[in-house]
Amino acid sequence: DLEVLHPSDRLLMKPLRWRALKDLLIQLKGGNGLPEEPPAAVPMRNLSLRVLIAEDNSVNRKITGLMLDKIGCTFRFAENGREVLERLSLESFDVCLMDCHMPVMDGFEVTRRIRSGGAGSKVAEIPIIAFTAGVEPEEQKKCLDSGMDGFLPKPLEFQELYQILEKYTKR
């Protein structure tokens, strides 16, 4: 007696999450597919960082802004690579979340220019976190090779964002 699954029960969204794939495979093999008990929530503190969000998609900007607001960060947006360089030369930020695929100038080129002093020598060492839907190892390597300091996959998960930004708080 086979249980018939609706076709939508077998859809996985990109970028593919390992846990979602594992749960689907368990379900297809006849297991219950129930996830393990989630880890206990990590207590969060107010991070008080100034963050530059380099992102051309308005929905991603809004969601990221809401998350940053929840953990006590202030933020500004830049919608393309040229705006990133302009903002960094005019304002002080603690960290930059850098979309890799923006118009005018992509995040890889912007990062190379920042590292070479293209936004001023004061910001050449700003922590730059890749913020991209490209989760393949080649994309991650390209991010690090361009001078980025870390990597956050899209869609952004709140806990991952908090953990990576916590590394850059002044204690």
Short mmCIF file of N, CA and C in Angstrom, two decimals, residues 8-133:
data_model
loop_
_atom_site.label_atom_id
_atom_site.label_comp_id
_atom_site.label_asym_id
_atom_site.label_seq_id
_atom_site.Cartn_x
_atom_site.Cartn_y
_atom_site.Cartn_z
N SER A 8 4.03 18.66 -5.50
CA SER A 8 4.65 19.81 -4.84
C SER A 8 5.39 19.41 -3.57
N ASP A 9 5.10 18.23 -3.02
CA ASP A 9 5.82 17.76 -1.84
C ASP A 9 7.26 17.41 -2.16
N ARG A 10 7.58 17.30 -3.43
CA ARG A 10 8.92 16.90 -3.84
C ARG A 10 9.73 18.06 -4.41
N LEU A 11 9.22 19.27 -4.31
CA LEU A 11 9.94 20.42 -4.83
C LEU A 11 10.93 20.94 -3.80
N LEU A 12 12.09 21.26 -4.26
CA LEU A 12 13.10 21.88 -3.42
C LEU A 12 13.46 23.22 -4.04
N MET A 13 13.60 24.23 -3.20
CA MET A 13 13.91 25.56 -3.69
C MET A 13 15.43 25.76 -3.76
N LYS A 14 15.85 26.57 -4.73
CA LYS A 14 17.26 26.94 -4.84
C LYS A 14 17.51 28.17 -4.00
N PRO A 15 18.63 28.36 -3.37
CA PRO A 15 19.71 27.38 -3.31
C PRO A 15 19.31 26.20 -2.43
N LEU A 16 19.74 25.06 -2.85
CA LEU A 16 19.40 23.82 -2.18
C LEU A 16 20.03 23.76 -0.79
N ARG A 17 19.22 23.46 0.19
CA ARG A 17 19.69 23.30 1.56
C ARG A 17 19.86 21.81 1.83
N TRP A 18 20.98 21.43 2.41
CA TRP A 18 21.29 20.04 2.68
C TRP A 18 20.18 19.39 3.50
N ARG A 19 19.70 20.07 4.53
CA ARG A 19 18.68 19.50 5.41
C ARG A 19 17.39 19.19 4.63
N ALA A 20 16.98 20.08 3.73
CA ALA A 20 15.76 19.86 2.94
C ALA A 20 15.93 18.64 2.04
N LEU A 21 17.10 18.51 1.42
CA LEU A 21 17.37 17.34 0.57
C LEU A 21 17.36 16.07 1.40
N LYS A 22 18.01 16.09 2.55
CA LYS A 22 18.06 14.92 3.42
C LYS A 22 16.66 14.50 3.85
N ASP A 23 15.84 15.46 4.26
CA ASP A 23 14.47 15.16 4.69
C ASP A 23 13.65 14.55 3.56
N LEU A 24 13.82 15.09 2.35
CA LEU A 24 13.09 14.55 1.21
C LEU A 24 13.53 13.13 0.91
N LEU A 25 14.83 12.87 0.96
CA LEU A 25 15.33 11.51 0.70
C LEU A 25 14.83 10.52 1.74
N ILE A 26 14.80 10.93 2.99
CA ILE A 26 14.27 10.06 4.05
C ILE A 26 12.80 9.76 3.79
N GLN A 27 12.06 10.79 3.42
CA GLN A 27 10.64 10.63 3.14
C GLN A 27 10.42 9.68 1.97
N LEU A 28 11.19 9.83 0.90
CA LEU A 28 11.03 8.98 -0.27
C LEU A 28 11.42 7.54 0.01
N LYS A 29 12.34 7.32 0.95
CA LYS A 29 12.75 5.96 1.30
C LYS A 29 11.82 5.33 2.34
N GLY A 30 10.79 6.09 2.76
CA GLY A 30 9.83 5.51 3.68
C GLY A 30 9.97 5.93 5.11
N GLY A 31 10.95 6.79 5.42
CA GLY A 31 11.09 7.29 6.78
C GLY A 31 10.05 8.37 7.03
N ASN A 32 10.02 8.88 8.23
CA ASN A 32 9.02 9.89 8.53
C ASN A 32 9.45 11.29 8.09
N GLY A 33 10.73 11.49 7.77
CA GLY A 33 11.20 12.77 7.27
C GLY A 33 11.15 13.90 8.28
N LEU A 34 10.89 13.56 9.53
CA LEU A 34 10.81 14.61 10.54
C LEU A 34 12.22 15.09 10.88
N PRO A 35 12.40 16.39 10.94
CA PRO A 35 13.72 16.90 11.28
C PRO A 35 14.04 16.62 12.74
N GLU A 36 15.35 16.58 13.02
CA GLU A 36 15.76 16.40 14.40
C GLU A 36 15.34 17.62 15.21
N GLU A 37 15.47 17.51 16.51
CA GLU A 37 15.15 18.63 17.39
C GLU A 37 16.07 19.79 17.03
N PRO A 38 15.52 20.99 16.82
CA PRO A 38 16.39 22.12 16.47
C PRO A 38 17.32 22.47 17.62
N PRO A 39 18.51 23.00 17.29
CA PRO A 39 19.42 23.39 18.37
C PRO A 39 18.82 24.51 19.20
N ALA A 40 19.24 24.56 20.44
CA ALA A 40 18.75 25.62 21.33
C ALA A 40 19.16 26.98 20.77
N ALA A 41 18.27 27.93 20.88
CA ALA A 41 18.55 29.27 20.37
C ALA A 41 19.72 29.90 21.12
N VAL A 42 20.60 30.51 20.38
CA VAL A 42 21.74 31.19 20.95
C VAL A 42 21.26 32.56 21.44
N PRO A 43 21.57 32.92 22.68
CA PRO A 43 21.15 34.25 23.13
C PRO A 43 21.80 35.33 22.27
N MET A 44 21.02 36.31 21.88
CA MET A 44 21.53 37.36 21.01
C MET A 44 21.65 38.67 21.76
N ARG A 45 22.70 39.38 21.42
CA ARG A 45 22.89 40.70 22.01
C ARG A 45 22.82 41.73 20.90
N ASN A 46 22.67 42.95 21.29
CA ASN A 46 22.63 44.05 20.34
C ASN A 46 24.03 44.22 19.76
N LEU A 47 24.17 44.13 18.44
CA LEU A 47 25.51 44.19 17.83
C LEU A 47 26.00 45.61 17.56
N SER A 48 25.10 46.54 17.41
CA SER A 48 25.47 47.96 17.22
C SER A 48 26.51 48.18 16.13
N LEU A 49 26.39 47.50 15.02
CA LEU A 49 27.30 47.69 13.89
C LEU A 49 26.67 48.63 12.86
N ARG A 50 27.54 49.33 12.14
CA ARG A 50 27.09 50.10 10.97
C ARG A 50 27.41 49.24 9.75
N VAL A 51 26.36 48.88 9.01
CA VAL A 51 26.50 47.92 7.91
C VAL A 51 26.11 48.58 6.59
N LEU A 52 26.95 48.39 5.59
CA LEU A 52 26.61 48.78 4.23
C LEU A 52 26.09 47.54 3.52
N ILE A 53 24.87 47.63 3.01
CA ILE A 53 24.26 46.52 2.28
C ILE A 53 24.35 46.84 0.79
N ALA A 54 25.18 46.11 0.08
CA ALA A 54 25.33 46.28 -1.36
C ALA A 54 24.43 45.25 -2.03
N GLU A 55 23.26 45.70 -2.49
CA GLU A 55 22.24 44.79 -3.02
C GLU A 55 21.35 45.53 -3.99
N ASP A 56 21.15 44.96 -5.18
CA ASP A 56 20.31 45.62 -6.18
C ASP A 56 18.84 45.20 -6.11
N ASN A 57 18.52 44.14 -5.42
CA ASN A 57 17.14 43.65 -5.34
C ASN A 57 16.42 44.28 -4.16
N SER A 58 15.30 44.96 -4.42
CA SER A 58 14.59 45.69 -3.36
C SER A 58 14.03 44.77 -2.27
N VAL A 59 13.57 43.58 -2.65
CA VAL A 59 13.05 42.65 -1.64
C VAL A 59 14.18 42.18 -0.73
N ASN A 60 15.32 41.83 -1.29
CA ASN A 60 16.46 41.41 -0.47
C ASN A 60 16.93 42.54 0.44
N ARG A 61 16.91 43.78 -0.07
CA ARG A 61 17.29 44.91 0.78
C ARG A 61 16.35 45.04 1.97
N LYS A 62 15.06 44.95 1.71
CA LYS A 62 14.07 45.11 2.78
C LYS A 62 14.23 44.01 3.84
N ILE A 63 14.34 42.76 3.41
CA ILE A 63 14.47 41.64 4.35
C ILE A 63 15.76 41.76 5.16
N THR A 64 16.84 42.07 4.50
CA THR A 64 18.12 42.22 5.20
C THR A 64 18.06 43.37 6.19
N GLY A 65 17.46 44.47 5.79
CA GLY A 65 17.30 45.61 6.69
C GLY A 65 16.49 45.24 7.93
N LEU A 66 15.42 44.50 7.75
CA LEU A 66 14.60 44.07 8.90
C LEU A 66 15.41 43.20 9.86
N MET A 67 16.21 42.30 9.31
CA MET A 67 17.04 41.43 10.15
C MET A 67 18.08 42.24 10.91
N LEU A 68 18.73 43.17 10.22
CA LEU A 68 19.76 43.99 10.86
C LEU A 68 19.15 44.88 11.94
N ASP A 69 17.99 45.41 11.67
CA ASP A 69 17.31 46.23 12.66
C ASP A 69 17.01 45.42 13.92
N LYS A 70 16.64 44.18 13.75
CA LYS A 70 16.30 43.31 14.88
C LYS A 70 17.50 43.06 15.81
N ILE A 71 18.70 43.11 15.26
CA ILE A 71 19.89 42.87 16.09
C ILE A 71 20.64 44.16 16.40
N GLY A 72 19.97 45.28 16.20
CA GLY A 72 20.52 46.56 16.65
C GLY A 72 21.56 47.18 15.75
N CYS A 73 21.59 46.81 14.48
CA CYS A 73 22.54 47.40 13.55
C CYS A 73 21.89 48.57 12.82
N THR A 74 22.69 49.56 12.48
CA THR A 74 22.24 50.60 11.57
C THR A 74 22.80 50.25 10.20
N PHE A 75 22.14 50.72 9.17
CA PHE A 75 22.57 50.29 7.83
C PHE A 75 22.20 51.33 6.79
N ARG A 76 22.91 51.24 5.68
CA ARG A 76 22.65 52.03 4.48
C ARG A 76 22.68 51.05 3.31
N PHE A 77 22.05 51.46 2.22
CA PHE A 77 22.01 50.63 1.03
C PHE A 77 22.82 51.25 -0.09
N ALA A 78 23.36 50.37 -0.92
CA ALA A 78 23.95 50.76 -2.20
C ALA A 78 23.41 49.77 -3.22
N GLU A 79 22.88 50.28 -4.33
CA GLU A 79 22.21 49.42 -5.30
C GLU A 79 23.12 48.93 -6.42
N ASN A 80 24.33 49.47 -6.49
CA ASN A 80 25.27 48.98 -7.51
C ASN A 80 26.69 49.24 -7.02
N GLY A 81 27.63 48.72 -7.75
CA GLY A 81 29.03 48.81 -7.33
C GLY A 81 29.56 50.22 -7.21
N ARG A 82 29.15 51.11 -8.12
CA ARG A 82 29.62 52.49 -8.05
C ARG A 82 29.12 53.16 -6.77
N GLU A 83 27.86 52.89 -6.39
CA GLU A 83 27.31 53.45 -5.15
C GLU A 83 28.06 52.94 -3.93
N VAL A 84 28.50 51.68 -3.96
CA VAL A 84 29.27 51.13 -2.84
C VAL A 84 30.53 51.95 -2.62
N LEU A 85 31.27 52.20 -3.69
CA LEU A 85 32.52 52.96 -3.58
C LEU A 85 32.25 54.39 -3.09
N GLU A 86 31.17 55.01 -3.58
CA GLU A 86 30.82 56.36 -3.15
C GLU A 86 30.47 56.38 -1.66
N ARG A 87 29.62 55.46 -1.22
CA ARG A 87 29.22 55.42 0.20
C ARG A 87 30.42 55.21 1.10
N LEU A 88 31.30 54.28 0.72
CA LEU A 88 32.47 53.99 1.56
C LEU A 88 33.42 55.18 1.65
N SER A 89 33.47 55.99 0.60
CA SER A 89 34.37 57.14 0.64
C SER A 89 33.78 58.29 1.47
N LEU A 90 32.45 58.26 1.70
CA LEU A 90 31.79 59.35 2.42
C LEU A 90 31.39 59.01 3.86
N GLU A 91 31.17 57.74 4.15
CA GLU A 91 30.66 57.33 5.45
C GLU A 91 31.52 56.21 6.03
N SER A 92 31.39 56.04 7.34
CA SER A 92 32.13 55.00 8.04
C SER A 92 31.22 53.80 8.31
N PHE A 93 31.69 52.61 7.97
CA PHE A 93 30.95 51.37 8.21
C PHE A 93 31.86 50.36 8.89
N ASP A 94 31.24 49.46 9.66
CA ASP A 94 31.99 48.39 10.32
C ASP A 94 32.13 47.17 9.45
N VAL A 95 31.18 46.95 8.55
CA VAL A 95 31.17 45.76 7.70
C VAL A 95 30.31 46.05 6.47
N CYS A 96 30.60 45.32 5.39
CA CYS A 96 29.83 45.45 4.16
C CYS A 96 29.31 44.08 3.75
N LEU A 97 28.00 43.98 3.51
CA LEU A 97 27.40 42.78 2.93
C LEU A 97 27.35 43.02 1.43
N MET A 98 28.10 42.23 0.67
CA MET A 98 28.32 42.51 -0.75
C MET A 98 27.64 41.47 -1.65
N ASP A 99 26.60 41.92 -2.37
CA ASP A 99 26.01 41.09 -3.40
C ASP A 99 27.06 40.95 -4.50
N CYS A 100 27.20 39.76 -5.02
CA CYS A 100 28.24 39.54 -6.03
C CYS A 100 27.81 39.94 -7.43
N HIS A 101 26.51 39.93 -7.69
CA HIS A 101 26.02 40.15 -9.05
C HIS A 101 25.11 41.38 -9.08
N MET A 102 25.74 42.55 -9.14
CA MET A 102 25.03 43.83 -9.19
C MET A 102 25.28 44.50 -10.53
N PRO A 103 24.40 45.43 -10.90
CA PRO A 103 24.65 46.18 -12.13
C PRO A 103 25.77 47.21 -11.95
N VAL A 104 26.20 47.78 -13.03
CA VAL A 104 27.24 48.80 -13.13
C VAL A 104 28.61 48.21 -12.82
N MET A 105 28.78 47.60 -11.64
CA MET A 105 30.04 46.97 -11.26
C MET A 105 29.71 45.84 -10.29
N ASP A 106 30.15 44.63 -10.59
CA ASP A 106 29.78 43.51 -9.72
C ASP A 106 30.58 43.54 -8.41
N GLY A 107 30.14 42.73 -7.45
CA GLY A 107 30.75 42.71 -6.13
C GLY A 107 32.21 42.27 -6.12
N PHE A 108 32.59 41.44 -7.08
CA PHE A 108 33.99 40.99 -7.15
C PHE A 108 34.91 42.16 -7.50
N GLU A 109 34.52 42.93 -8.52
CA GLU A 109 35.32 44.08 -8.94
C GLU A 109 35.33 45.15 -7.86
N VAL A 110 34.18 45.41 -7.25
CA VAL A 110 34.11 46.41 -6.18
C VAL A 110 35.06 46.03 -5.05
N THR A 111 35.05 44.76 -4.67
CA THR A 111 35.91 44.29 -3.57
C THR A 111 37.38 44.48 -3.93
N ARG A 112 37.76 44.13 -5.15
CA ARG A 112 39.16 44.32 -5.58
C ARG A 112 39.54 45.80 -5.50
N ARG A 113 38.64 46.68 -5.92
CA ARG A 113 38.93 48.12 -5.87
C ARG A 113 39.03 48.62 -4.43
N ILE A 114 38.16 48.14 -3.56
CA ILE A 114 38.23 48.54 -2.14
C ILE A 114 39.56 48.10 -1.56
N ARG A 115 39.94 46.87 -1.81
CA ARG A 115 41.19 46.33 -1.25
C ARG A 115 42.42 47.06 -1.77
N SER A 116 42.33 47.61 -2.97
CA SER A 116 43.48 48.34 -3.54
C SER A 116 43.43 49.82 -3.22
N GLY A 117 42.48 50.24 -2.36
CA GLY A 117 42.41 51.63 -1.94
C GLY A 117 41.49 52.49 -2.78
N GLY A 118 40.70 51.91 -3.65
CA GLY A 118 39.82 52.65 -4.54
C GLY A 118 38.70 53.42 -3.85
N ALA A 119 38.44 53.15 -2.58
CA ALA A 119 37.43 53.90 -1.82
C ALA A 119 38.10 54.68 -0.70
N GLY A 120 39.40 54.76 -0.75
CA GLY A 120 40.16 55.44 0.30
C GLY A 120 40.92 54.43 1.14
N SER A 121 42.08 54.82 1.61
CA SER A 121 42.92 53.88 2.36
C SER A 121 42.32 53.49 3.70
N LYS A 122 41.45 54.34 4.27
CA LYS A 122 40.83 54.03 5.57
C LYS A 122 39.91 52.82 5.51
N VAL A 123 39.31 52.54 4.35
CA VAL A 123 38.35 51.45 4.26
C VAL A 123 38.89 50.22 3.53
N ALA A 124 40.14 50.24 3.17
CA ALA A 124 40.70 49.11 2.41
C ALA A 124 40.61 47.79 3.16
N GLU A 125 40.54 47.86 4.48
CA GLU A 125 40.49 46.63 5.28
C GLU A 125 39.10 46.32 5.85
N ILE A 126 38.06 47.03 5.40
CA ILE A 126 36.71 46.77 5.92
C ILE A 126 36.34 45.31 5.69
N PRO A 127 35.74 44.66 6.67
CA PRO A 127 35.27 43.29 6.44
C PRO A 127 34.16 43.28 5.37
N ILE A 128 34.35 42.46 4.37
CA ILE A 128 33.37 42.33 3.29
C ILE A 128 32.87 40.89 3.27
N ILE A 129 31.56 40.76 3.43
CA ILE A 129 30.93 39.44 3.46
C ILE A 129 30.14 39.26 2.17
N ALA A 130 30.50 38.23 1.41
CA ALA A 130 29.75 37.91 0.18
C ALA A 130 28.33 37.56 0.56
N PHE A 131 27.40 38.01 -0.27
CA PHE A 131 25.98 37.89 -0.01
C PHE A 131 25.36 37.50 -1.34
N THR A 132 25.28 36.18 -1.61
CA THR A 132 24.95 35.76 -2.97
C THR A 132 24.16 34.45 -3.00
N ALA A 133 23.41 34.27 -4.08
CA ALA A 133 22.67 33.03 -4.28
C ALA A 133 23.57 31.95 -4.87
#
